[in-house]
PDB file of C-alpha atoms in Angstrom:
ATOM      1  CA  UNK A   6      -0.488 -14.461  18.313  1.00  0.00           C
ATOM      2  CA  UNK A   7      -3.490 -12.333  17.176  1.00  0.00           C
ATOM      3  CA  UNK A   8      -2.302  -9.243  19.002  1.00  0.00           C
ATOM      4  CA  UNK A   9       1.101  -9.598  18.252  1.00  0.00           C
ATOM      5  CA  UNK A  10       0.775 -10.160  14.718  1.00  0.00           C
ATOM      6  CA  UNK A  11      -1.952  -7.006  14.688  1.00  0.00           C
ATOM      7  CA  UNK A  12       0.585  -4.656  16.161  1.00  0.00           C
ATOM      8  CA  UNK A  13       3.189  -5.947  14.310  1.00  0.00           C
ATOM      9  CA  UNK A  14       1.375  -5.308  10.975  1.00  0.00           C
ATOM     10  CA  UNK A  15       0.212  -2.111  12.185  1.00  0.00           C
ATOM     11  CA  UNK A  16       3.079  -0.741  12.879  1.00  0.00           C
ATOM     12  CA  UNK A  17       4.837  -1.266  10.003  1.00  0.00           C
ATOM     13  CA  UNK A  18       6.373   2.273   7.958  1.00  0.00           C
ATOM     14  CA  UNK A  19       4.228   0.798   4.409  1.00  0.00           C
ATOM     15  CA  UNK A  20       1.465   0.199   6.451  1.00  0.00           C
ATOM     16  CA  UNK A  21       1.042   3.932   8.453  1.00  0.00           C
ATOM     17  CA  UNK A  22       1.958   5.403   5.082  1.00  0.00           C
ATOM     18  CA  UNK A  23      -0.541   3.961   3.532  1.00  0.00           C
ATOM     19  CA  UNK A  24      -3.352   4.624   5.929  1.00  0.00           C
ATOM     20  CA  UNK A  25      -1.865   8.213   6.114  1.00  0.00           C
ATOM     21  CA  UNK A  26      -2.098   8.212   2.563  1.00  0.00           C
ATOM     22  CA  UNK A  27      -5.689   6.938   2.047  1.00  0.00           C
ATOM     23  CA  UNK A  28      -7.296   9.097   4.844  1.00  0.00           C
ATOM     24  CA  UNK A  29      -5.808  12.434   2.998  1.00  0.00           C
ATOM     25  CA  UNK A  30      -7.075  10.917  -0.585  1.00  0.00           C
ATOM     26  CA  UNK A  31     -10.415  10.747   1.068  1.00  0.00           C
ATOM     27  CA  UNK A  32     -10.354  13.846   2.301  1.00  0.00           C
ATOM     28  CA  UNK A  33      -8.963  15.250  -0.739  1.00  0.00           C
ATOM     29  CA  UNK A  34     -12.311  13.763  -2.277  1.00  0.00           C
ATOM     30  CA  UNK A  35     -14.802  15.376  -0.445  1.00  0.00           C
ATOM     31  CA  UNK A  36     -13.489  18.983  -1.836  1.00  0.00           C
ATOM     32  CA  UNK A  37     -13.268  17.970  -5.839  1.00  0.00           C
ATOM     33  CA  UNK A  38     -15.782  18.454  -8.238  1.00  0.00           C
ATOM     34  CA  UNK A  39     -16.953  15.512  -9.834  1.00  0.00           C
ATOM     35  CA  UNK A  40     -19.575  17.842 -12.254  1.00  0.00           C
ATOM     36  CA  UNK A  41     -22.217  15.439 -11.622  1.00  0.00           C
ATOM     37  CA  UNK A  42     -25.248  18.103 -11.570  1.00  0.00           C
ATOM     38  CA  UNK A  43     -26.371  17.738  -7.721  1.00  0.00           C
ATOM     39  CA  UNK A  44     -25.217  14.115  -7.331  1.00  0.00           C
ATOM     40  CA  UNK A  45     -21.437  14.661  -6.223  1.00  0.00           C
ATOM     41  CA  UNK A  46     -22.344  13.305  -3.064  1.00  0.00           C
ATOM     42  CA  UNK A  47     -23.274  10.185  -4.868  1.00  0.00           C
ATOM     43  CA  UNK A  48     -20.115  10.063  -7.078  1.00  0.00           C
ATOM     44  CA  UNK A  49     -17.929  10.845  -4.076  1.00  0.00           C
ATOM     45  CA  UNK A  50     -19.280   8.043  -1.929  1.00  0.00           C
ATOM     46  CA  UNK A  51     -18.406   5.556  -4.357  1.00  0.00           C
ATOM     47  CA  UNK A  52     -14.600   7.132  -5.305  1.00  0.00           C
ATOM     48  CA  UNK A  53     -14.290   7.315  -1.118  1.00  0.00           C
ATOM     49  CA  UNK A  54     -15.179   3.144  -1.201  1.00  0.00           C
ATOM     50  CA  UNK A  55     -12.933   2.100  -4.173  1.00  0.00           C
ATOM     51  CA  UNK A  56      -9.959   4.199  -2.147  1.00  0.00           C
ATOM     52  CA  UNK A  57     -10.666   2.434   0.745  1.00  0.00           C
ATOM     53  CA  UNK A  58     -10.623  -1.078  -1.163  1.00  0.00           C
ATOM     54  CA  UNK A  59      -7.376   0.357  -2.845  1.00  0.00           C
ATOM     55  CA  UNK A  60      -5.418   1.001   0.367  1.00  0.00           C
ATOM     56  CA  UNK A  61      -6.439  -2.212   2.572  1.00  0.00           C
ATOM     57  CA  UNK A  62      -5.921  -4.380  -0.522  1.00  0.00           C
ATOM     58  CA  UNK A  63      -1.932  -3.653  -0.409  1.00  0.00           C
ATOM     59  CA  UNK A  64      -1.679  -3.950   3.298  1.00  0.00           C
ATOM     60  CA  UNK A  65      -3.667  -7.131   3.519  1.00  0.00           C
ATOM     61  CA  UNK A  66      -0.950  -8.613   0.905  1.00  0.00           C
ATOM     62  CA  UNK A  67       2.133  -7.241   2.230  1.00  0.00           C
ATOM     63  CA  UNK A  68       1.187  -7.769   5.778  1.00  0.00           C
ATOM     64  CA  UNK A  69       0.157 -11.597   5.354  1.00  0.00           C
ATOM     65  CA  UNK A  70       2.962 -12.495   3.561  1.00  0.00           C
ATOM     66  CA  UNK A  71       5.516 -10.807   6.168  1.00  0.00           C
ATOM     67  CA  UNK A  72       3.733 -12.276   8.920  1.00  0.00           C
ATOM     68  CA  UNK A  73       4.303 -16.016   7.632  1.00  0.00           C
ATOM     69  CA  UNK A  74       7.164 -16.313   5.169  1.00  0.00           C
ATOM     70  CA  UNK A  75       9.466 -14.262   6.720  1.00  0.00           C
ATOM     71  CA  UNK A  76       8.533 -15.591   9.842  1.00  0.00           C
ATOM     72  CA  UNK A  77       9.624 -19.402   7.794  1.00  0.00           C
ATOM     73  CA  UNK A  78      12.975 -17.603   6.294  1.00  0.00           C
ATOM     74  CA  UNK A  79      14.084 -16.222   9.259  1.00  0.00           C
ATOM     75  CA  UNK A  80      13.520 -19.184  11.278  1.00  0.00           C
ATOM     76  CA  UNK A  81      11.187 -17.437  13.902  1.00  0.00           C
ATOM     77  CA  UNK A  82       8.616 -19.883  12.917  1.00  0.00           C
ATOM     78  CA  UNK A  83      10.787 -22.512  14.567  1.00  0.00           C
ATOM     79  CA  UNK A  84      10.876 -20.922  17.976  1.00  0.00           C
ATOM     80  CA  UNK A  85       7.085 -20.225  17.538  1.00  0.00           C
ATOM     81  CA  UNK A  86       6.518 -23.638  16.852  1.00  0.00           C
ATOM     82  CA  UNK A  87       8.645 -24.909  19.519  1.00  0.00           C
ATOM     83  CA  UNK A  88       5.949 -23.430  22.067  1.00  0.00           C
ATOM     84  CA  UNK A  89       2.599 -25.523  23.354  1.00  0.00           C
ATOM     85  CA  UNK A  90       0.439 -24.821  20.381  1.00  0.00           C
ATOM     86  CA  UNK A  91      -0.867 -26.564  17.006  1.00  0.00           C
ATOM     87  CA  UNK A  92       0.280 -25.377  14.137  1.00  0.00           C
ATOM     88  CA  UNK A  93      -3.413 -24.118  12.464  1.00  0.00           C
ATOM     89  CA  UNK A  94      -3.665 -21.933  15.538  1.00  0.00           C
ATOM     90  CA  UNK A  95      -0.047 -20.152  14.996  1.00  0.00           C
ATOM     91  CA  UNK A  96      -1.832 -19.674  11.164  1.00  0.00           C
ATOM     92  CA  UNK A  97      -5.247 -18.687  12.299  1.00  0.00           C
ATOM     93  CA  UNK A  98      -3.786 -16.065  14.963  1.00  0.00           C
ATOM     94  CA  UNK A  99      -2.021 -14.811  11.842  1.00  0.00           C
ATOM     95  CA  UNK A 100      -4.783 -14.324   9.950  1.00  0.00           C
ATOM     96  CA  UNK A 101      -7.008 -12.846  12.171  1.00  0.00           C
ATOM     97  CA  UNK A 102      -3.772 -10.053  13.067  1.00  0.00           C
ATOM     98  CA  UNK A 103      -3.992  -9.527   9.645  1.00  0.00           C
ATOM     99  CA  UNK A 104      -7.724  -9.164   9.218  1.00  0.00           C
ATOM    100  CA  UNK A 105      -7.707  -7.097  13.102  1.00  0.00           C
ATOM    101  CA  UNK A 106      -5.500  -5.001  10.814  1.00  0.00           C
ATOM    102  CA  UNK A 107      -7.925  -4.298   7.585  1.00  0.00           C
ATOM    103  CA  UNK A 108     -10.752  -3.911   9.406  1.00  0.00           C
ATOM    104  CA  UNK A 109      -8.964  -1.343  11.187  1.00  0.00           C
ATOM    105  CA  UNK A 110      -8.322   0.518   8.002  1.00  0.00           C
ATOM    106  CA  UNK A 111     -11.818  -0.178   6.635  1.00  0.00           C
ATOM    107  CA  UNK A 112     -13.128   1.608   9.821  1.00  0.00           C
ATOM    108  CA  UNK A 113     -10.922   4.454   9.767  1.00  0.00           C
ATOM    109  CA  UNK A 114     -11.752   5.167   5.691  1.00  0.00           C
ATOM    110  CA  UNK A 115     -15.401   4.502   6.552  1.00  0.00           C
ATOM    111  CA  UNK A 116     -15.238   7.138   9.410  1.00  0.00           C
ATOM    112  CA  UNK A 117     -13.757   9.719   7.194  1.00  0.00           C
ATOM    113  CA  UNK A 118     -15.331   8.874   4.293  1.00  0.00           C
ATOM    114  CA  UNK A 119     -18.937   9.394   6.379  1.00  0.00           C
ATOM    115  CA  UNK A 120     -17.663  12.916   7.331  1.00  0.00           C
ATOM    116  CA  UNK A 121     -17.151  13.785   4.406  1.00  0.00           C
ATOM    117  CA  UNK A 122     -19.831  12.792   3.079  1.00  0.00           C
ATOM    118  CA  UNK A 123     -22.028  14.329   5.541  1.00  0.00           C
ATOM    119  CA  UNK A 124     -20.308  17.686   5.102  1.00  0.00           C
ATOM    120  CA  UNK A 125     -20.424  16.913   1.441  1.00  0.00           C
ATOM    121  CA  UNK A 126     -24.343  16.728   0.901  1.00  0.00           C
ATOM    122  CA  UNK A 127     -24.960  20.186   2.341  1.00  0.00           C
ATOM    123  CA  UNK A 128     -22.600  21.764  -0.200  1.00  0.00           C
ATOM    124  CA  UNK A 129     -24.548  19.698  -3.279  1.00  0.00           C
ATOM    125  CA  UNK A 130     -27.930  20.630  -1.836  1.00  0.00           C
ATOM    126  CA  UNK A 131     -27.385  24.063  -0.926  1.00  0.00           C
ATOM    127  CA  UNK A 132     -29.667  25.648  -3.034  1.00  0.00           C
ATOM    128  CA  UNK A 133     -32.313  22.910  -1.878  1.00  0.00           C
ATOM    129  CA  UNK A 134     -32.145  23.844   1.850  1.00  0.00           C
ATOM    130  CA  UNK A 135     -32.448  27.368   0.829  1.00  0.00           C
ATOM    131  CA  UNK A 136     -35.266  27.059  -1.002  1.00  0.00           C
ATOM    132  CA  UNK A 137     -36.934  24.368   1.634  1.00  0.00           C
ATOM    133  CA  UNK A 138     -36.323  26.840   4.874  1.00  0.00           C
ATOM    134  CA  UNK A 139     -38.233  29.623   2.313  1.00  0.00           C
ATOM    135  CA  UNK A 140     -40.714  27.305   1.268  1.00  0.00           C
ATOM    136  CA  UNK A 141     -41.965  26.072   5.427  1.00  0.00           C
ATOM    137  CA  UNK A 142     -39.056  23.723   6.518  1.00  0.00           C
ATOM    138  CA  UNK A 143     -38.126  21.323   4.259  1.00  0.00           C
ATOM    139  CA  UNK A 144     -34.416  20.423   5.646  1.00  0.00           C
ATOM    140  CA  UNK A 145     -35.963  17.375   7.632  1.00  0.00           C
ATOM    141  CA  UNK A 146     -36.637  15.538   4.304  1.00  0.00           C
ATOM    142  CA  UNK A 147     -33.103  16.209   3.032  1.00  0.00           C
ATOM    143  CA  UNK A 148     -31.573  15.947   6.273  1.00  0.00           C
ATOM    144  CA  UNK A 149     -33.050  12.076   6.573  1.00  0.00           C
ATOM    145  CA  UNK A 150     -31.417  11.683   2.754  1.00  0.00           C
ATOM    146  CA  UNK A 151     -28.439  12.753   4.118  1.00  0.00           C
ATOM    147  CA  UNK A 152     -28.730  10.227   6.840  1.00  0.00           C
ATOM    148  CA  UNK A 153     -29.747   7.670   4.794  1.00  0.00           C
ATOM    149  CA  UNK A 154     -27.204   7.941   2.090  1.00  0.00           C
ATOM    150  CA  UNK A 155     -24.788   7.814   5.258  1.00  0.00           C
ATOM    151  CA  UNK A 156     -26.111   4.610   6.307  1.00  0.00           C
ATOM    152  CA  UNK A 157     -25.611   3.123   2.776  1.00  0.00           C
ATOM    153  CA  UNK A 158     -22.142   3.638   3.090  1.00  0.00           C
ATOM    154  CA  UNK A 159     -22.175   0.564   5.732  1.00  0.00           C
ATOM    155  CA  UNK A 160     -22.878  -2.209   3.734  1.00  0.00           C
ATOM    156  CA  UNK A 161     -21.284  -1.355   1.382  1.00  0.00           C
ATOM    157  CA  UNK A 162     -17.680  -0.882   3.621  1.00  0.00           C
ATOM    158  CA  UNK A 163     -19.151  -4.357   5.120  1.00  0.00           C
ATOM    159  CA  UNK A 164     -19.018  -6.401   1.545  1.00  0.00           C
ATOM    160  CA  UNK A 165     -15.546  -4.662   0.924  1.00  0.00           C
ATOM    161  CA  UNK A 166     -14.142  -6.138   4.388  1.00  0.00           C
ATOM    162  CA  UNK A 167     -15.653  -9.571   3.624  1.00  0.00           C
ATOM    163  CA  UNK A 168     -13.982  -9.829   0.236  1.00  0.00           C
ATOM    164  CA  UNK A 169     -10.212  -8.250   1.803  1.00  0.00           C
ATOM    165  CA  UNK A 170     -10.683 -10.843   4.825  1.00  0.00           C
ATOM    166  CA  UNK A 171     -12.030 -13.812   1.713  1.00  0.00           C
ATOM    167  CA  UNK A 172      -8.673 -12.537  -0.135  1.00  0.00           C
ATOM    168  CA  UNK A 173      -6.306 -12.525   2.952  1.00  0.00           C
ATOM    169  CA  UNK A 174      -7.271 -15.706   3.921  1.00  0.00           C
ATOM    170  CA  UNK A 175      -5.964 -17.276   0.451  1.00  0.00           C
ATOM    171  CA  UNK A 176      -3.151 -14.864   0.912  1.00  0.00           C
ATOM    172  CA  UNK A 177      -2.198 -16.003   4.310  1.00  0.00           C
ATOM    173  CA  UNK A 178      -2.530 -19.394   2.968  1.00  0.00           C
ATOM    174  CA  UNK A 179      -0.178 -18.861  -0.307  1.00  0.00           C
ATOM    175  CA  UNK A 180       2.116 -17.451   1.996  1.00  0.00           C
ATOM    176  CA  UNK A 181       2.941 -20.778   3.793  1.00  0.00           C
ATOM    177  CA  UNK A 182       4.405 -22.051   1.078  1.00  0.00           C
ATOM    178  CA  UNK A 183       5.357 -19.319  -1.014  1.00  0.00           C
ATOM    179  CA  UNK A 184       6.876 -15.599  -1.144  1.00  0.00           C
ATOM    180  CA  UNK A 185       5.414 -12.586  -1.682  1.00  0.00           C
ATOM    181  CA  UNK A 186       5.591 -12.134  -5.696  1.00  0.00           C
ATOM    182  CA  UNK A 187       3.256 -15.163  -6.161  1.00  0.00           C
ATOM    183  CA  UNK A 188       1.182 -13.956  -2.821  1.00  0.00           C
ATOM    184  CA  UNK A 189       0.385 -11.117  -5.173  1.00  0.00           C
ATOM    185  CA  UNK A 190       0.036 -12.678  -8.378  1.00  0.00           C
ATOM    186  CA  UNK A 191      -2.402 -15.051  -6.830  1.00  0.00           C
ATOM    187  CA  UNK A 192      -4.197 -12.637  -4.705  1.00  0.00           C
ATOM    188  CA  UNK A 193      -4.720  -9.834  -8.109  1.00  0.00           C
ATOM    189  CA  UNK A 194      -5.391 -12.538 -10.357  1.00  0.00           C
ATOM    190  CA  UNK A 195      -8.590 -14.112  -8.022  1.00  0.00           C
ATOM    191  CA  UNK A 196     -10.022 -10.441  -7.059  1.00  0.00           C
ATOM    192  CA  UNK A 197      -9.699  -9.224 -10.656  1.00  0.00           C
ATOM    193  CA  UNK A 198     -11.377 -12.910 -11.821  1.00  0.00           C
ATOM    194  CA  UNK A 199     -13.709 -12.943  -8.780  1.00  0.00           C
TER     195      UNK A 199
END
């Protein structure tokens, strides 16, 4: 049910448009000027974690409530409950396709946003690794602040899976019962309350 529902989700025109979408809006970070005085790296990081967060967010909702109540309106969920399983595992496989899904998103914004980021400290620090290869080699202290400020970006990513797969699973659950205007009312109104 897990895979099924993941490639089903995956697959979807919204949801490649989306991750199409995001991945170029990430990309299209790393190259603007954020006129932060030698801390664009900084500023970019964050804008490249609130895109990520804004693409999954949509996908998570539309996804989860496709997967359930259309499943329930076009009577699918019928044949699917006809088979040898209980019903919380036909739910739970749902929710982890839908999560399998996310974190696949998460993963591939992370990835790009990381490149970018990598490329993107050299460019704000370019007159510090000229003046640290004149002054005796200084580019292995700002190549481990490179690294490090790459590493930040995973816990960070992390905490913004957690709270997509925390919403999807009260999406996922909304969706049993109802459709998907009031799967996004709900879902908005707890993240922007939470």
């Amino acid at each position: 049910i897990t895979r099924v529902t993941y490639y089903e989700a995956l697959l979807q025109p919204f949801t490649l448009i989306l991750i199409f979408v995001g991945l170029t809006a990430i990309l299209l970070g790393g190259f603007m000027p954020y006129f932060t005085i030698n801390e664009d790296h900084k500023m970019f990081r964050d804008v490249a974690i609130s895109l990520a967060l804004m693409f999954t967010l949509p996908v998570m909702i539309f996804a989860s409530t496709k997967v359930i109540d259309e499943e329930i309106e076009n009577r699918t969920m019928l044949t699917l409950m006809s088979k040898p399983i209980a019903r919380w595992q036909v739910v739970l496989g749902k929710y982890f396709g839908v999560v399998l899904v996310c974190f696949t998103m998460m993963v591939a914004f992370g990835l790009m946003a990381a490149a970018c980021s990598y490329v993107r400290y050299f460019d704000d620090m370019r007159t510090d690794y000229y003046t640290g290869t004149a002054a005796g080699g200084e580019w292995a202290a700002l190549d481990f602040m490179n690294i490090q400020a790459l590493r930040a970006l995973a816990p960070a990513l992390l905490l913004q899976f957690m709270q997509i797969a925390t919403l999807a699973a009260v999406s996922v659950a909304v969706s049993t019962r109802f459709g998907l205007a009031i799967n996004i009312t709900v879902v908005v109104t707890i993240h922007i309350a939470a």
